[in-house]
mmCIF file with all atom_site columns, C-alpha atoms in Angstrom:
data_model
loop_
_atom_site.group_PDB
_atom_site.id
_atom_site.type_symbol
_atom_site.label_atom_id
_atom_site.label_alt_id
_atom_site.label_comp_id
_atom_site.label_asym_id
_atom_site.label_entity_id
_atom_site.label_seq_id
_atom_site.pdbx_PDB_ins_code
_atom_site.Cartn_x
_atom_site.Cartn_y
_atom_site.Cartn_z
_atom_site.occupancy
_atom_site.B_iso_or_equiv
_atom_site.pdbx_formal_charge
_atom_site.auth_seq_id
_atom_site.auth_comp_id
_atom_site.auth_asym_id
_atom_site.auth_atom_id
_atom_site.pdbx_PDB_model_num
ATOM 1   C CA . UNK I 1 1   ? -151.857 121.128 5.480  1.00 61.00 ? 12  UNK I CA 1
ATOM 2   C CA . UNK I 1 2   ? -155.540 120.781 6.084  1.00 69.00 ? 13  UNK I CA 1
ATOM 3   C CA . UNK I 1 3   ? -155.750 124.440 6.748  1.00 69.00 ? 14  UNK I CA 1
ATOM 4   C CA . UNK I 1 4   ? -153.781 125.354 3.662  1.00 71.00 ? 15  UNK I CA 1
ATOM 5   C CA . UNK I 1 5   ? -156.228 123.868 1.831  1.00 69.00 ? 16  UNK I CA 1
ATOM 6   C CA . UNK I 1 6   ? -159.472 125.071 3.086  1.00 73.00 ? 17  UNK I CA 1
ATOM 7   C CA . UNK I 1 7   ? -157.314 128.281 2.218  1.00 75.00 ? 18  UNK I CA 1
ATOM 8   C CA . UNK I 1 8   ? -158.219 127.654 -1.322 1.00 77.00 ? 19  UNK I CA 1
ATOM 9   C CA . UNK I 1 9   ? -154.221 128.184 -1.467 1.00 80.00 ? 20  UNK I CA 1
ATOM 10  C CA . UNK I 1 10  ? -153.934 126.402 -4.500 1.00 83.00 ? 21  UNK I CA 1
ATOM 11  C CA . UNK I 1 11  ? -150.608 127.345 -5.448 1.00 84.00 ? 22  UNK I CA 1
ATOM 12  C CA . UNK I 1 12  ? -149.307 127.011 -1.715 1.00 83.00 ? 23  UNK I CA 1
ATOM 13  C CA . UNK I 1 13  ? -150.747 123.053 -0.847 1.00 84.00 ? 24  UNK I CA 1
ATOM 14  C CA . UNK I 1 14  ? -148.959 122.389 -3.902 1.00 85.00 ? 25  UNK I CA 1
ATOM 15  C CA . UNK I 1 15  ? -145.913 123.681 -2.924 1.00 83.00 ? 26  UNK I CA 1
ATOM 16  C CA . UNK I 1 16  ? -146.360 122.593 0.830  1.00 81.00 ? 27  UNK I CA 1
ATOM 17  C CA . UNK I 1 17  ? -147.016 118.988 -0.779 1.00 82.00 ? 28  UNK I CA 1
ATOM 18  C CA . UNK I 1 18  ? -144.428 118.579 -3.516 1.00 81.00 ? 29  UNK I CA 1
ATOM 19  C CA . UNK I 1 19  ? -141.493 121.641 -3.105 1.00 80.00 ? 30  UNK I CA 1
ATOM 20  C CA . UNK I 1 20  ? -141.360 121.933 0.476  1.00 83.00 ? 31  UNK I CA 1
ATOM 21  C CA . UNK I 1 21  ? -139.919 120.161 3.338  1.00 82.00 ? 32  UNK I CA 1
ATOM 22  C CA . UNK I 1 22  ? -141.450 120.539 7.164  1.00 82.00 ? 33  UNK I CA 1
ATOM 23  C CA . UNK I 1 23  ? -138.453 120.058 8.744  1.00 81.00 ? 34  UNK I CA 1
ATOM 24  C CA . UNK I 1 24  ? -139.712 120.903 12.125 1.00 79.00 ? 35  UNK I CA 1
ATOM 25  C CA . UNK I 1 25  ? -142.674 121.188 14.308 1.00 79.00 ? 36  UNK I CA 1
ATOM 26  C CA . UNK I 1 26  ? -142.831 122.152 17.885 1.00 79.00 ? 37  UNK I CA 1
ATOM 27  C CA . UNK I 1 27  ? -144.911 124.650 20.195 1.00 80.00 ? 38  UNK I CA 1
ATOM 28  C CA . UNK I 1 28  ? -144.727 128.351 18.326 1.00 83.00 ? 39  UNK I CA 1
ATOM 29  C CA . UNK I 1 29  ? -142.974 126.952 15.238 1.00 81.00 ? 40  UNK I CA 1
ATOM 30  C CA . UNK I 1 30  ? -142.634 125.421 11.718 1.00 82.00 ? 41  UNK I CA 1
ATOM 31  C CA . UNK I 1 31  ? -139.713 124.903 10.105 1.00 83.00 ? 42  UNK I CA 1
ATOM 32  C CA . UNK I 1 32  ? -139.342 124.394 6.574  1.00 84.00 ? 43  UNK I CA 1
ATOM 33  C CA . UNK I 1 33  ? -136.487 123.887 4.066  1.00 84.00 ? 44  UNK I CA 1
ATOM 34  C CA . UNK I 1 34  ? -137.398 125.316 0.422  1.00 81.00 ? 45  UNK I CA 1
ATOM 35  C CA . UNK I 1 35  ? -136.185 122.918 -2.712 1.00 75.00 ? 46  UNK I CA 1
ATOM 36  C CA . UNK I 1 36  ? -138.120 125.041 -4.773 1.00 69.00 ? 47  UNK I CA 1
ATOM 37  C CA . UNK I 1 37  ? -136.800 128.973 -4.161 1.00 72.00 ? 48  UNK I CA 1
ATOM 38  C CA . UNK I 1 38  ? -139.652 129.624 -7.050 1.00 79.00 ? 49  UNK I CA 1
ATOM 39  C CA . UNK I 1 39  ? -142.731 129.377 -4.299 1.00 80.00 ? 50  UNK I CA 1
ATOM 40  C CA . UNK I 1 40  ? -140.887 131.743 -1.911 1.00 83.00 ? 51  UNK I CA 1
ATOM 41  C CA . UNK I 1 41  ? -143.367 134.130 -2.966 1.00 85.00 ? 52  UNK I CA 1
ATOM 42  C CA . UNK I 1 42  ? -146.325 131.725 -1.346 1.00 85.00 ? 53  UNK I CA 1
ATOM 43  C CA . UNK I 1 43  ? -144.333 132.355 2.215  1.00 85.00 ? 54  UNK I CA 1
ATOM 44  C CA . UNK I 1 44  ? -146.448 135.486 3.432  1.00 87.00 ? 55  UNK I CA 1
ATOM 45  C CA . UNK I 1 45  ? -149.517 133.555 2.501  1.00 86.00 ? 56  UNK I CA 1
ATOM 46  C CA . UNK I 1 46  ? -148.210 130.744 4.641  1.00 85.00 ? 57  UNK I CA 1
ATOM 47  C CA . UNK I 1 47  ? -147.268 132.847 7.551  1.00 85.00 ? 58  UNK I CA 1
ATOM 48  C CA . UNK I 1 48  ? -150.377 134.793 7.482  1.00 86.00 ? 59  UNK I CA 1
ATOM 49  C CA . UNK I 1 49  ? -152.341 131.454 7.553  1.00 83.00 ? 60  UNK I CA 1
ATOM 50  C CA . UNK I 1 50  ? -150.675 130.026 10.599 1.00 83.00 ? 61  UNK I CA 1
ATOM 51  C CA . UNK I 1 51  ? -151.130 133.470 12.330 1.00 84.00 ? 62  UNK I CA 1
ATOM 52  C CA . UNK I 1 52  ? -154.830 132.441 12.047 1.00 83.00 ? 63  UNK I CA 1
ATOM 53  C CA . UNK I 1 53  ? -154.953 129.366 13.088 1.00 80.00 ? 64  UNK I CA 1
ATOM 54  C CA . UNK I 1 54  ? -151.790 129.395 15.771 1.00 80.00 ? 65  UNK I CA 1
ATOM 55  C CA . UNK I 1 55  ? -152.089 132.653 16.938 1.00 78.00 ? 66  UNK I CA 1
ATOM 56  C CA . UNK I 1 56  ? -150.177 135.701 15.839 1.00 75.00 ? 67  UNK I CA 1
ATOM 57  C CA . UNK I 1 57  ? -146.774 133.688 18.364 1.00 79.00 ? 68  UNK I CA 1
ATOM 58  C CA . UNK I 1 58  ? -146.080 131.295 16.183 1.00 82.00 ? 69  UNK I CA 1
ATOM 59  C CA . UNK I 1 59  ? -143.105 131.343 13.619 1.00 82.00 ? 70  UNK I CA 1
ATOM 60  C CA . UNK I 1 60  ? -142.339 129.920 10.436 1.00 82.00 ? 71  UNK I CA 1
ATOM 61  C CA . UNK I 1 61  ? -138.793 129.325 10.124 1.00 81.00 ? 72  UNK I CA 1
ATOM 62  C CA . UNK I 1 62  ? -136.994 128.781 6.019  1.00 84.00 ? 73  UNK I CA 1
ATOM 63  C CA . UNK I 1 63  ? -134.558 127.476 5.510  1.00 78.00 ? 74  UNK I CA 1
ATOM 64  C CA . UNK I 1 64  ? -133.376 127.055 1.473  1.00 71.00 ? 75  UNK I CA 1
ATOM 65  C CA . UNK I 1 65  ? -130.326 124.003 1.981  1.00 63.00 ? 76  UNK I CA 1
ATOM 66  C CA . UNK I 1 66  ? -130.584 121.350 0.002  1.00 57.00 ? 77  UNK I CA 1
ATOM 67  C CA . UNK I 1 67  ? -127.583 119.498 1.191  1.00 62.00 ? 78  UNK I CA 1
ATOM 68  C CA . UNK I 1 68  ? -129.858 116.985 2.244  1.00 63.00 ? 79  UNK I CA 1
ATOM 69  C CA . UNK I 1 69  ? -133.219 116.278 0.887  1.00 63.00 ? 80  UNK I CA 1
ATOM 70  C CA . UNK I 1 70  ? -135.738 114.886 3.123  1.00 67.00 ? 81  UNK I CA 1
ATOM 71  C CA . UNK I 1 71  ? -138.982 113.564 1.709  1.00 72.00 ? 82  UNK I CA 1
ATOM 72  C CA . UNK I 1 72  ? -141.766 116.332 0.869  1.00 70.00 ? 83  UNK I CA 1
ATOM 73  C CA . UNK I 1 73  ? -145.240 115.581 2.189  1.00 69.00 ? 84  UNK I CA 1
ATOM 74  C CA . UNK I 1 74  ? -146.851 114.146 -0.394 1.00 74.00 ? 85  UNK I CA 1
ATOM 75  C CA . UNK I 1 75  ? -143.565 111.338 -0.672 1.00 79.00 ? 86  UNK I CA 1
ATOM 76  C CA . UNK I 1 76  ? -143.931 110.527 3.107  1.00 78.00 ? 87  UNK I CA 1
ATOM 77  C CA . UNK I 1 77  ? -147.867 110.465 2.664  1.00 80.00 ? 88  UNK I CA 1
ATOM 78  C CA . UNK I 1 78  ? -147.142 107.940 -0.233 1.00 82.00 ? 89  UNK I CA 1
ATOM 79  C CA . UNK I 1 79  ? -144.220 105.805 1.444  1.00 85.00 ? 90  UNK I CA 1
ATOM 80  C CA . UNK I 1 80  ? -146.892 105.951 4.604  1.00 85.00 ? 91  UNK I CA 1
ATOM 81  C CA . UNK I 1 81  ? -149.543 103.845 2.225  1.00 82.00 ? 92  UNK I CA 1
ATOM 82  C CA . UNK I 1 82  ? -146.844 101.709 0.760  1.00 83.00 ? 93  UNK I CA 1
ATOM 83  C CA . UNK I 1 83  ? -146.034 100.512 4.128  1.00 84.00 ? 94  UNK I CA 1
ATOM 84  C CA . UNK I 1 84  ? -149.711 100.324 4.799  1.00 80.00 ? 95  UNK I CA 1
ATOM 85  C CA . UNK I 1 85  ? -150.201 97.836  1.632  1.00 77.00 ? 96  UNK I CA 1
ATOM 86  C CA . UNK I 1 86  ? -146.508 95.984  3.351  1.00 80.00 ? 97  UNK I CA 1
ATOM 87  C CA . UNK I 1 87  ? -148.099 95.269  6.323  1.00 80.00 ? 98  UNK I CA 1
ATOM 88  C CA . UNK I 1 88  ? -151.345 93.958  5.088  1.00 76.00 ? 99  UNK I CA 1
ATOM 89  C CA . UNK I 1 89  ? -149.834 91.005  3.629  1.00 73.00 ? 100 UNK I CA 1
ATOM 90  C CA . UNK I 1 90  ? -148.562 89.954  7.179  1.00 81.00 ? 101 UNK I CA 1
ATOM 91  C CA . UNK I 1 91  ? -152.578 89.698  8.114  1.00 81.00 ? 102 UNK I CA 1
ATOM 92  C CA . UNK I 1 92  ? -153.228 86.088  8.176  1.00 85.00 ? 103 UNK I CA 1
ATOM 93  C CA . UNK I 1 93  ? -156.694 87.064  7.796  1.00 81.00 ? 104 UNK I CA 1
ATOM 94  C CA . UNK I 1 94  ? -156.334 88.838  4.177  1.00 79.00 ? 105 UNK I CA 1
ATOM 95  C CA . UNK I 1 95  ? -154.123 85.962  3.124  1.00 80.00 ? 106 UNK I CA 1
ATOM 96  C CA . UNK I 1 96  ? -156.779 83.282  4.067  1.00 84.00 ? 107 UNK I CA 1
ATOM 97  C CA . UNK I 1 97  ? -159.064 85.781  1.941  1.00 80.00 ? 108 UNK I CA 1
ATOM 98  C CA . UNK I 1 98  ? -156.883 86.125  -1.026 1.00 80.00 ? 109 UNK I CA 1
ATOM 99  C CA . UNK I 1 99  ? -156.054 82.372  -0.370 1.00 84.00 ? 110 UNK I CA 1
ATOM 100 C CA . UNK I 1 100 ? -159.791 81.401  -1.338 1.00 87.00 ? 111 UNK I CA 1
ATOM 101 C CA . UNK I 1 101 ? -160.647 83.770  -3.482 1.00 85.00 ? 112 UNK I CA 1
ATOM 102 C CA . UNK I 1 102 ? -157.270 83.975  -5.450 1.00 81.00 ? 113 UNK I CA 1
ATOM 103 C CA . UNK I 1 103 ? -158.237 85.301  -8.585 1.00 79.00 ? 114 UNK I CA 1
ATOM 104 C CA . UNK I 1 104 ? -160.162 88.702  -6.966 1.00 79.00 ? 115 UNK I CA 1
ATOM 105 C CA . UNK I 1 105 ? -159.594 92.353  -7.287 1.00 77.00 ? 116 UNK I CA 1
ATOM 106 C CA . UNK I 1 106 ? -158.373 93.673  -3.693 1.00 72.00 ? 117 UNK I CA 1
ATOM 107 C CA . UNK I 1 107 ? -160.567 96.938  -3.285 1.00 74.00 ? 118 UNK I CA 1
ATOM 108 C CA . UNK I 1 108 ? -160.719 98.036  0.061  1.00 71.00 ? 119 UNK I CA 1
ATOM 109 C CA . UNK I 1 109 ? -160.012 96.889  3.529  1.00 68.00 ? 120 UNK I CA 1
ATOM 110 C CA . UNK I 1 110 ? -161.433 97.591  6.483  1.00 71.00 ? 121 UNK I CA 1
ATOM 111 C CA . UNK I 1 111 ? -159.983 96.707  10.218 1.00 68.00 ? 122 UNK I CA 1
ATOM 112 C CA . UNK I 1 112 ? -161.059 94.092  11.987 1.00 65.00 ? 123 UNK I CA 1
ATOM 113 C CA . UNK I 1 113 ? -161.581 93.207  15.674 1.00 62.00 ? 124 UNK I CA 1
#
Protein backbone atom coordinates (compact mmCIF):
# COMPACT_ATOMS: atom_id res chain seq x y z
CA UNK A 1 0.00 0.00 0.00
CA UNK A 2 2.84 2.25 0.95
CA UNK A 3 4.26 1.86 -2.47
CA UNK A 4 0.97 2.54 -4.18
CA UNK A 5 1.01 5.61 -2.72
CA UNK A 6 4.36 7.06 -3.23
CA UNK A 7 3.01 6.02 -6.80
CA UNK A 8 1.00 9.13 -6.70
CA UNK A 9 -1.69 6.33 -7.79
CA UNK A 10 -4.41 8.26 -6.63
CA UNK A 11 -7.12 6.49 -8.18
CA UNK A 12 -5.46 2.98 -7.37
CA UNK A 13 -4.76 3.52 -3.16
CA UNK A 14 -8.26 4.35 -3.30
CA UNK A 15 -9.35 1.44 -4.80
CA UNK A 16 -6.66 -0.80 -3.01
CA UNK A 17 -8.14 0.88 0.31
CA UNK A 18 -11.91 0.91 -0.14
CA UNK A 19 -12.92 -1.58 -3.45
CA UNK A 20 -10.44 -4.15 -3.11
CA UNK A 21 -9.80 -7.13 -1.08
CA UNK A 22 -6.00 -8.67 -0.55
CA UNK A 23 -7.03 -11.92 -0.21
CA UNK A 24 -3.62 -13.36 -0.26
CA UNK A 25 -0.02 -12.74 0.26
CA UNK A 26 2.81 -15.12 -0.02
CA UNK A 27 6.40 -15.27 -1.76
CA UNK A 28 5.79 -14.20 -5.72
CA UNK A 29 2.13 -13.30 -5.15
CA UNK A 30 -0.91 -11.08 -4.33
CA UNK A 31 -4.14 -12.07 -4.52
CA UNK A 32 -6.98 -9.88 -4.70
CA UNK A 33 -10.78 -10.20 -5.05
CA UNK A 34 -12.40 -7.06 -6.96
CA UNK A 35 -15.96 -5.72 -5.35
CA UNK A 36 -15.62 -2.95 -7.52
CA UNK A 37 -15.20 -4.42 -11.43
CA UNK A 38 -15.15 -0.38 -12.19
CA UNK A 39 -11.19 -0.05 -11.03
CA UNK A 40 -10.24 -3.09 -13.16
CA UNK A 41 -8.76 -0.63 -15.34
CA UNK A 42 -6.16 0.45 -12.30
CA UNK A 43 -4.88 -3.46 -12.55
CA UNK A 44 -1.89 -2.85 -15.10
CA UNK A 45 -0.90 0.06 -12.96
CA UNK A 46 -0.91 -2.30 -10.02
CA UNK A 47 0.96 -5.04 -11.68
CA UNK A 48 3.45 -2.79 -13.16
CA UNK A 49 4.09 -1.34 -9.63
CA UNK A 50 4.78 -4.61 -7.92
CA UNK A 51 7.07 -5.56 -10.90
CA UNK A 52 9.15 -2.67 -9.44
CA UNK A 53 9.27 -3.22 -6.25
CA UNK A 54 9.02 -7.36 -6.23
CA UNK A 55 10.76 -8.03 -9.15
CA UNK A 56 9.38 -8.73 -12.58
CA UNK A 57 8.40 -12.88 -10.64
CA UNK A 58 5.86 -11.82 -8.79
CA UNK A 59 2.06 -12.20 -9.70
CA UNK A 60 -1.01 -10.52 -8.99
CA UNK A 61 -3.76 -12.85 -8.95
CA UNK A 62 -7.98 -11.31 -9.40
CA UNK A 63 -10.28 -12.68 -8.55
CA UNK A 64 -14.00 -10.74 -9.02
CA UNK A 65 -16.39 -13.22 -6.37
CA UNK A 66 -18.20 -11.60 -4.11
CA UNK A 67 -19.81 -14.55 -2.50
CA UNK A 68 -18.09 -13.57 0.45
CA UNK A 69 -16.93 -10.18 1.35
CA UNK A 70 -13.96 -9.87 3.45
CA UNK A 71 -13.05 -6.52 4.93
CA UNK A 72 -11.14 -3.99 2.47
CA UNK A 73 -8.03 -2.37 3.91
CA UNK A 74 -9.07 0.61 5.07
CA UNK A 75 -12.12 -1.50 7.31
CA UNK A 76 -9.40 -3.83 8.82
CA UNK A 77 -7.06 -0.68 9.34
CA UNK A 78 -10.15 0.86 11.19
CA UNK A 79 -11.43 -2.35 13.16
CA UNK A 80 -7.37 -2.61 13.95
CA UNK A 81 -7.71 1.00 15.94
CA UNK A 82 -11.04 0.12 17.39
CA UNK A 83 -9.50 -2.76 19.05
CA UNK A 84 -6.58 -0.56 19.86
CA UNK A 85 -9.03 2.04 21.78
CA UNK A 86 -10.74 -1.77 23.39
CA UNK A 87 -7.74 -2.66 24.83
CA UNK A 88 -6.70 0.57 26.33
CA UNK A 89 -9.40 0.56 28.74
CA UNK A 90 -8.01 -2.78 30.23
CA UNK A 91 -4.69 -0.52 31.19
CA UNK A 92 -5.01 0.00 34.81
CA UNK A 93 -2.72 2.74 34.27
CA UNK A 94 -5.10 4.94 31.84
CA UNK A 95 -7.98 4.14 34.16
CA UNK A 96 -6.12 5.47 37.30
CA UNK A 97 -5.50 8.53 34.80
CA UNK A 98 -8.98 8.99 33.63
CA UNK A 99 -9.92 8.03 37.29
CA UNK A 100 -8.29 11.43 38.58
CA UNK A 101 -8.68 13.47 36.01
CA UNK A 102 -12.30 12.38 34.99
CA UNK A 103 -13.55 15.21 33.27
CA UNK A 104 -10.35 15.40 30.51
CA UNK A 105 -10.14 15.12 26.82
CA UNK A 106 -8.16 11.73 26.01
CA UNK A 107 -5.65 12.95 23.20
CA UNK A 108 -2.96 10.72 22.75
CA UNK A 109 -1.26 7.84 24.39
CA UNK A 110 1.93 6.81 24.42
CA UNK A 111 3.37 3.21 25.75
CA UNK A 112 4.75 2.83 28.76
CA UNK A 113 7.49 0.68 30.36
Amino acid sequence: MIAVQASKEGLLADALLNDWVVTDYGQGRLALRLNNSKQKHLLPTLRSIVAQICGEGWQVIVTEDTAETAPTLAERYQQEALDQKESLKEDPFLRQALTIFNNCLLTQVLPHD
